[in-house]
Short mmCIF file of C-alpha atoms in Angstrom, two decimals:
data_model
loop_
_atom_site.label_atom_id
_atom_site.label_comp_id
_atom_site.label_asym_id
_atom_site.label_seq_id
_atom_site.Cartn_x
_atom_site.Cartn_y
_atom_site.Cartn_z
CA MET A 679 44.03 -80.93 61.16
CA PRO A 680 40.25 -80.40 61.11
CA ASN A 681 39.18 -76.80 61.52
CA SER A 682 38.31 -76.12 65.16
CA HIS A 683 35.30 -74.04 64.08
CA PRO A 684 33.77 -75.62 60.97
CA LEU A 685 31.78 -73.16 58.88
CA LEU A 686 29.29 -75.78 57.72
CA PRO A 687 27.13 -78.25 59.60
CA GLY A 688 28.25 -81.85 59.20
CA ASN A 689 25.28 -82.49 56.95
CA GLY A 690 25.92 -79.45 54.75
CA THR A 691 25.85 -79.42 50.95
CA LEU A 692 29.03 -78.99 48.93
CA PHE A 693 28.69 -77.77 45.34
CA PHE A 694 31.62 -78.58 43.06
CA ASP A 695 32.73 -76.98 39.84
CA VAL A 696 33.82 -79.73 37.44
CA ASN A 697 36.28 -78.54 34.79
CA GLN A 698 39.73 -77.67 36.22
CA THR A 699 38.46 -78.25 39.75
CA LEU A 700 37.77 -81.99 39.63
CA LEU A 701 38.89 -82.87 36.11
CA ASP A 702 42.30 -82.24 34.57
CA THR A 703 41.94 -80.15 31.41
CA SER A 704 45.57 -80.45 30.27
CA GLY A 705 44.70 -82.94 27.51
CA LEU A 706 42.02 -80.60 26.19
CA ASN A 707 44.44 -77.68 26.27
CA GLN A 708 47.02 -79.70 24.35
CA ALA A 709 44.47 -80.68 21.70
CA VAL A 710 43.33 -77.09 21.24
CA ALA A 711 46.92 -75.81 21.12
CA GLN A 712 47.78 -78.39 18.46
CA ARG A 713 44.86 -77.26 16.30
CA LEU A 714 45.91 -73.64 16.68
CA GLY A 715 49.44 -74.01 15.34
CA ASN A 716 50.96 -75.79 18.35
CA LYS A 717 50.80 -72.58 20.37
CA PRO A 718 49.87 -73.15 24.06
CA GLU A 719 49.19 -69.45 24.57
CA ARG A 720 46.49 -69.63 21.91
CA ALA A 721 44.77 -72.42 23.85
CA GLU A 722 44.79 -70.20 26.94
CA ALA A 723 43.30 -67.35 24.90
CA TRP A 724 40.69 -69.76 23.53
CA PHE A 725 39.50 -70.79 27.00
CA THR A 726 39.42 -67.21 28.25
CA SER A 727 37.34 -66.28 25.22
CA VAL A 728 34.96 -69.21 25.84
CA LEU A 729 34.30 -67.87 29.34
CA HIS A 730 33.95 -64.34 27.99
CA HIS A 731 31.36 -65.27 25.38
CA SER A 732 29.40 -67.47 27.79
CA LEU A 733 28.94 -64.34 29.90
CA VAL A 734 28.09 -62.28 26.82
CA GLY A 735 25.32 -64.78 26.16
CA THR A 736 24.14 -64.46 29.76
CA VAL A 737 24.03 -60.66 29.58
CA THR A 738 22.29 -60.58 26.19
CA GLY A 739 19.89 -63.44 26.91
CA SER A 740 21.20 -65.59 24.04
CA PHE A 741 22.03 -68.92 25.66
CA HIS A 742 24.05 -71.56 23.81
CA SER A 743 25.51 -74.75 25.25
CA PHE A 744 29.05 -74.57 26.57
CA GLY A 745 30.14 -77.16 24.01
CA ASP A 746 28.72 -75.13 21.14
CA ILE A 747 30.43 -72.00 22.45
CA ALA A 748 33.73 -73.89 22.74
CA GLU A 749 33.55 -75.04 19.11
CA ALA A 750 32.50 -71.60 17.88
CA ILE A 751 35.36 -69.89 19.70
CA LEU A 752 37.80 -72.45 18.30
CA GLU A 753 36.64 -71.51 14.79
CA MET A 754 36.90 -67.82 15.61
CA THR A 755 40.39 -68.18 17.09
CA ALA A 756 41.58 -70.25 14.13
CA ALA A 757 40.28 -67.59 11.73
CA ARG A 758 42.10 -64.92 13.71
CA TYR A 759 45.41 -66.68 13.06
CA GLY A 760 44.65 -67.78 9.50
CA ILE A 761 44.40 -71.47 10.42
CA THR A 762 42.15 -73.95 8.64
CA LEU A 763 40.76 -76.50 11.08
CA SER A 764 40.61 -80.16 10.07
CA GLU A 765 37.07 -81.44 9.60
CA ALA A 766 38.30 -84.89 10.70
CA ALA A 767 39.39 -83.69 14.15
CA THR A 768 37.77 -85.22 17.23
CA PRO A 769 34.93 -82.97 18.45
CA LEU A 770 35.90 -81.02 21.54
CA ALA A 771 32.90 -82.41 23.43
CA GLU A 772 34.35 -85.93 23.10
CA ILE A 773 37.68 -84.77 24.51
CA ILE A 774 35.95 -82.91 27.33
CA ALA A 775 33.84 -85.97 28.16
CA ALA A 776 36.94 -88.14 28.64
CA MET A 777 39.04 -85.83 30.81
CA PRO A 778 40.52 -87.64 33.85
CA ALA A 779 40.09 -86.64 37.47
CA TYR A 780 43.03 -85.16 39.34
CA PRO A 781 44.73 -87.79 41.55
CA ASP A 782 43.40 -86.28 44.79
CA VAL A 783 39.76 -86.08 43.77
CA ALA A 784 38.32 -89.58 44.28
CA ASN A 785 39.76 -90.00 47.77
CA GLY A 786 38.88 -86.44 48.74
CA LEU A 787 35.27 -86.73 47.60
CA THR A 788 34.91 -90.12 49.27
CA ALA A 789 36.16 -88.68 52.56
CA LEU A 790 33.73 -85.77 52.32
CA GLN A 791 30.84 -88.12 51.60
CA GLN A 792 31.79 -90.31 54.55
CA GLN A 793 31.88 -87.20 56.76
CA GLY A 794 28.19 -86.71 56.00
CA TYR A 795 28.33 -83.96 53.40
CA THR A 796 26.00 -84.02 50.38
CA LEU A 797 28.01 -83.65 47.17
CA VAL A 798 26.54 -81.85 44.17
CA ALA A 799 28.17 -81.01 40.85
CA LEU A 800 27.33 -77.50 39.62
CA THR A 801 28.73 -76.97 36.15
CA ASN A 802 28.63 -74.76 33.09
CA SER A 803 28.70 -77.94 30.97
CA SER A 804 25.43 -79.38 29.73
CA ALA A 805 23.80 -81.99 31.96
CA ALA A 806 24.40 -84.76 29.41
CA LEU A 807 28.07 -83.83 29.01
CA ALA A 808 28.62 -83.50 32.77
CA GLU A 809 27.13 -86.94 33.36
CA LYS A 810 29.50 -88.39 30.74
CA GLN A 811 32.44 -86.56 32.29
CA LEU A 812 31.83 -87.72 35.84
CA SER A 813 30.96 -91.27 34.78
CA SER A 814 34.10 -91.53 32.63
CA ALA A 815 36.22 -90.27 35.55
CA GLY A 816 34.57 -92.76 37.94
CA LEU A 817 33.13 -90.00 40.12
CA ALA A 818 29.41 -90.07 39.31
CA PRO A 819 28.40 -92.43 42.19
CA LEU A 820 29.78 -89.92 44.71
CA PHE A 821 27.34 -87.17 43.71
CA THR A 822 23.76 -86.84 44.86
CA ARG A 823 22.91 -84.48 41.99
CA ILE A 824 24.52 -83.13 38.83
CA LEU A 825 23.21 -79.61 38.19
CA SER A 826 23.82 -77.80 34.91
CA VAL A 827 23.36 -74.12 34.15
CA GLU A 828 21.41 -75.11 31.04
CA GLN A 829 18.42 -75.56 33.33
CA VAL A 830 18.40 -71.82 34.12
CA GLN A 831 19.90 -70.64 30.80
CA VAL A 832 22.55 -68.42 32.39
CA TYR A 833 26.19 -69.15 33.20
CA LYS A 834 28.17 -69.00 36.41
CA PRO A 835 29.10 -66.66 38.03
CA ASP A 836 25.64 -65.12 37.57
CA LEU A 837 24.20 -65.11 41.09
CA ARG A 838 20.98 -66.69 39.83
CA VAL A 839 22.82 -69.96 39.21
CA TYR A 840 23.90 -70.36 42.84
CA GLN A 841 20.53 -69.27 44.19
CA TRP A 842 18.77 -71.76 41.93
CA ALA A 843 21.17 -74.55 42.94
CA MET A 844 20.53 -73.95 46.64
CA ASN A 845 16.79 -73.96 46.02
CA GLU A 846 17.08 -77.21 44.08
CA MET A 847 18.75 -78.83 47.06
CA GLY A 848 16.36 -77.23 49.56
CA GLN A 849 19.24 -75.80 51.56
CA PRO A 850 19.84 -72.33 53.04
CA ALA A 851 23.03 -70.54 52.09
CA SER A 852 24.38 -71.11 55.60
CA ALA A 853 24.51 -74.85 54.91
CA CYS A 854 26.10 -74.57 51.44
CA MET A 855 29.63 -74.24 50.13
CA MET A 856 30.92 -73.78 46.57
CA VAL A 857 34.21 -75.49 45.78
CA ALA A 858 36.05 -74.29 42.68
CA ALA A 859 39.46 -73.65 41.18
CA HIS A 860 38.27 -70.40 39.57
CA GLY A 861 38.36 -67.09 41.38
CA TRP A 862 35.31 -65.85 39.48
CA ASP A 863 33.30 -68.93 40.55
CA VAL A 864 33.97 -68.58 44.28
CA ASP A 865 33.40 -64.83 43.93
CA GLY A 866 29.92 -65.37 42.51
CA ALA A 867 29.04 -68.01 45.09
CA LYS A 868 30.26 -65.82 47.95
CA ARG A 869 28.13 -62.92 46.77
CA ALA A 870 25.15 -65.28 46.56
CA GLY A 871 25.61 -66.06 50.26
CA MET A 872 27.42 -69.40 50.08
CA LYS A 873 30.54 -70.37 51.96
CA THR A 874 33.39 -70.91 49.51
CA ALA A 875 36.55 -72.95 49.07
CA PHE A 876 39.16 -72.09 46.45
CA VAL A 877 41.19 -75.03 45.14
CA ALA A 878 44.58 -73.64 44.15
CA ARG A 879 45.23 -75.77 41.06
CA LYS A 880 48.36 -74.98 39.06
CA GLY A 881 47.93 -71.76 37.11
CA GLN A 882 44.85 -70.59 39.04
CA ALA A 883 44.74 -67.48 41.20
CA LEU A 884 42.21 -65.46 43.16
CA TYR A 885 40.91 -62.11 41.94
CA PRO A 886 42.26 -59.49 44.39
CA LEU A 887 39.10 -57.34 44.27
CA ALA A 888 36.76 -60.23 45.13
CA PRO A 889 35.68 -61.26 48.64
CA SER A 890 38.13 -63.70 50.20
CA PRO A 891 37.03 -67.35 50.16
CA ASP A 892 36.46 -69.10 53.47
CA TYR A 893 39.06 -71.74 52.62
CA VAL A 894 42.05 -71.94 50.29
CA VAL A 895 43.28 -75.50 49.80
CA ASP A 896 45.72 -77.29 47.53
CA ASP A 897 43.31 -80.06 46.56
CA ILE A 898 40.09 -81.89 47.44
CA ALA A 899 41.76 -84.22 49.93
CA ALA A 900 43.07 -81.17 51.81
CA LEU A 901 39.56 -79.72 51.85
CA ALA A 902 38.21 -82.93 53.39
CA ALA A 903 40.76 -82.68 56.18
CA GLU A 904 40.07 -78.98 56.68
CA ILE A 905 36.30 -79.21 57.08
CA ALA A 906 35.99 -82.58 58.80
CA PRO A 907 33.15 -82.17 61.34
CA LEU A 908 34.15 -82.26 64.96
CA CYS A 909 33.12 -85.41 66.83
#
């Protein structure tokens, strides 16, 4: 049922994380695990380390693209376990660009667009990669803008990213919501003044010491039902 007291105006702006929120990363995880000795736990460690080093770059002022960081961390992780990576392997960026959307996403985004919300992608991926991702998944026409952190040279959840994104869209925080499947992403957005919605994808959990999100939903279709404007 629609929320009886919607937190956003019907013409509000919804910012969406892309990887693991809209797009299914299981194929990427399988590819990385295969390259690291067929060990799924190593793929999980790889992704955690990618996030870690993106934030190290933000703190130290040494920005590199997310794709470059991903490849560098793959090399580092392989070296840690004494694995020699194949030079003939498909670049990770190509795998990332072809990741499919979760089954709920297209219908959920369409419903939100029809309800009058402006949809914006806000991603740690480069702008070129994000455009490929959303086009490949058939989602690009649903978005008004695709915003990449490369334009501000810092990574989410740095508060400057969310503040910049709101400025880009010319919207006050009261009219904006960040939608993500990462506790750290909704934490950063909340502290920047946005409303937030956590998408509880499999394997994702909220950080107990962070502010609670305004909504917790199972998927994007559920979010559309939850925040449908009252007639």
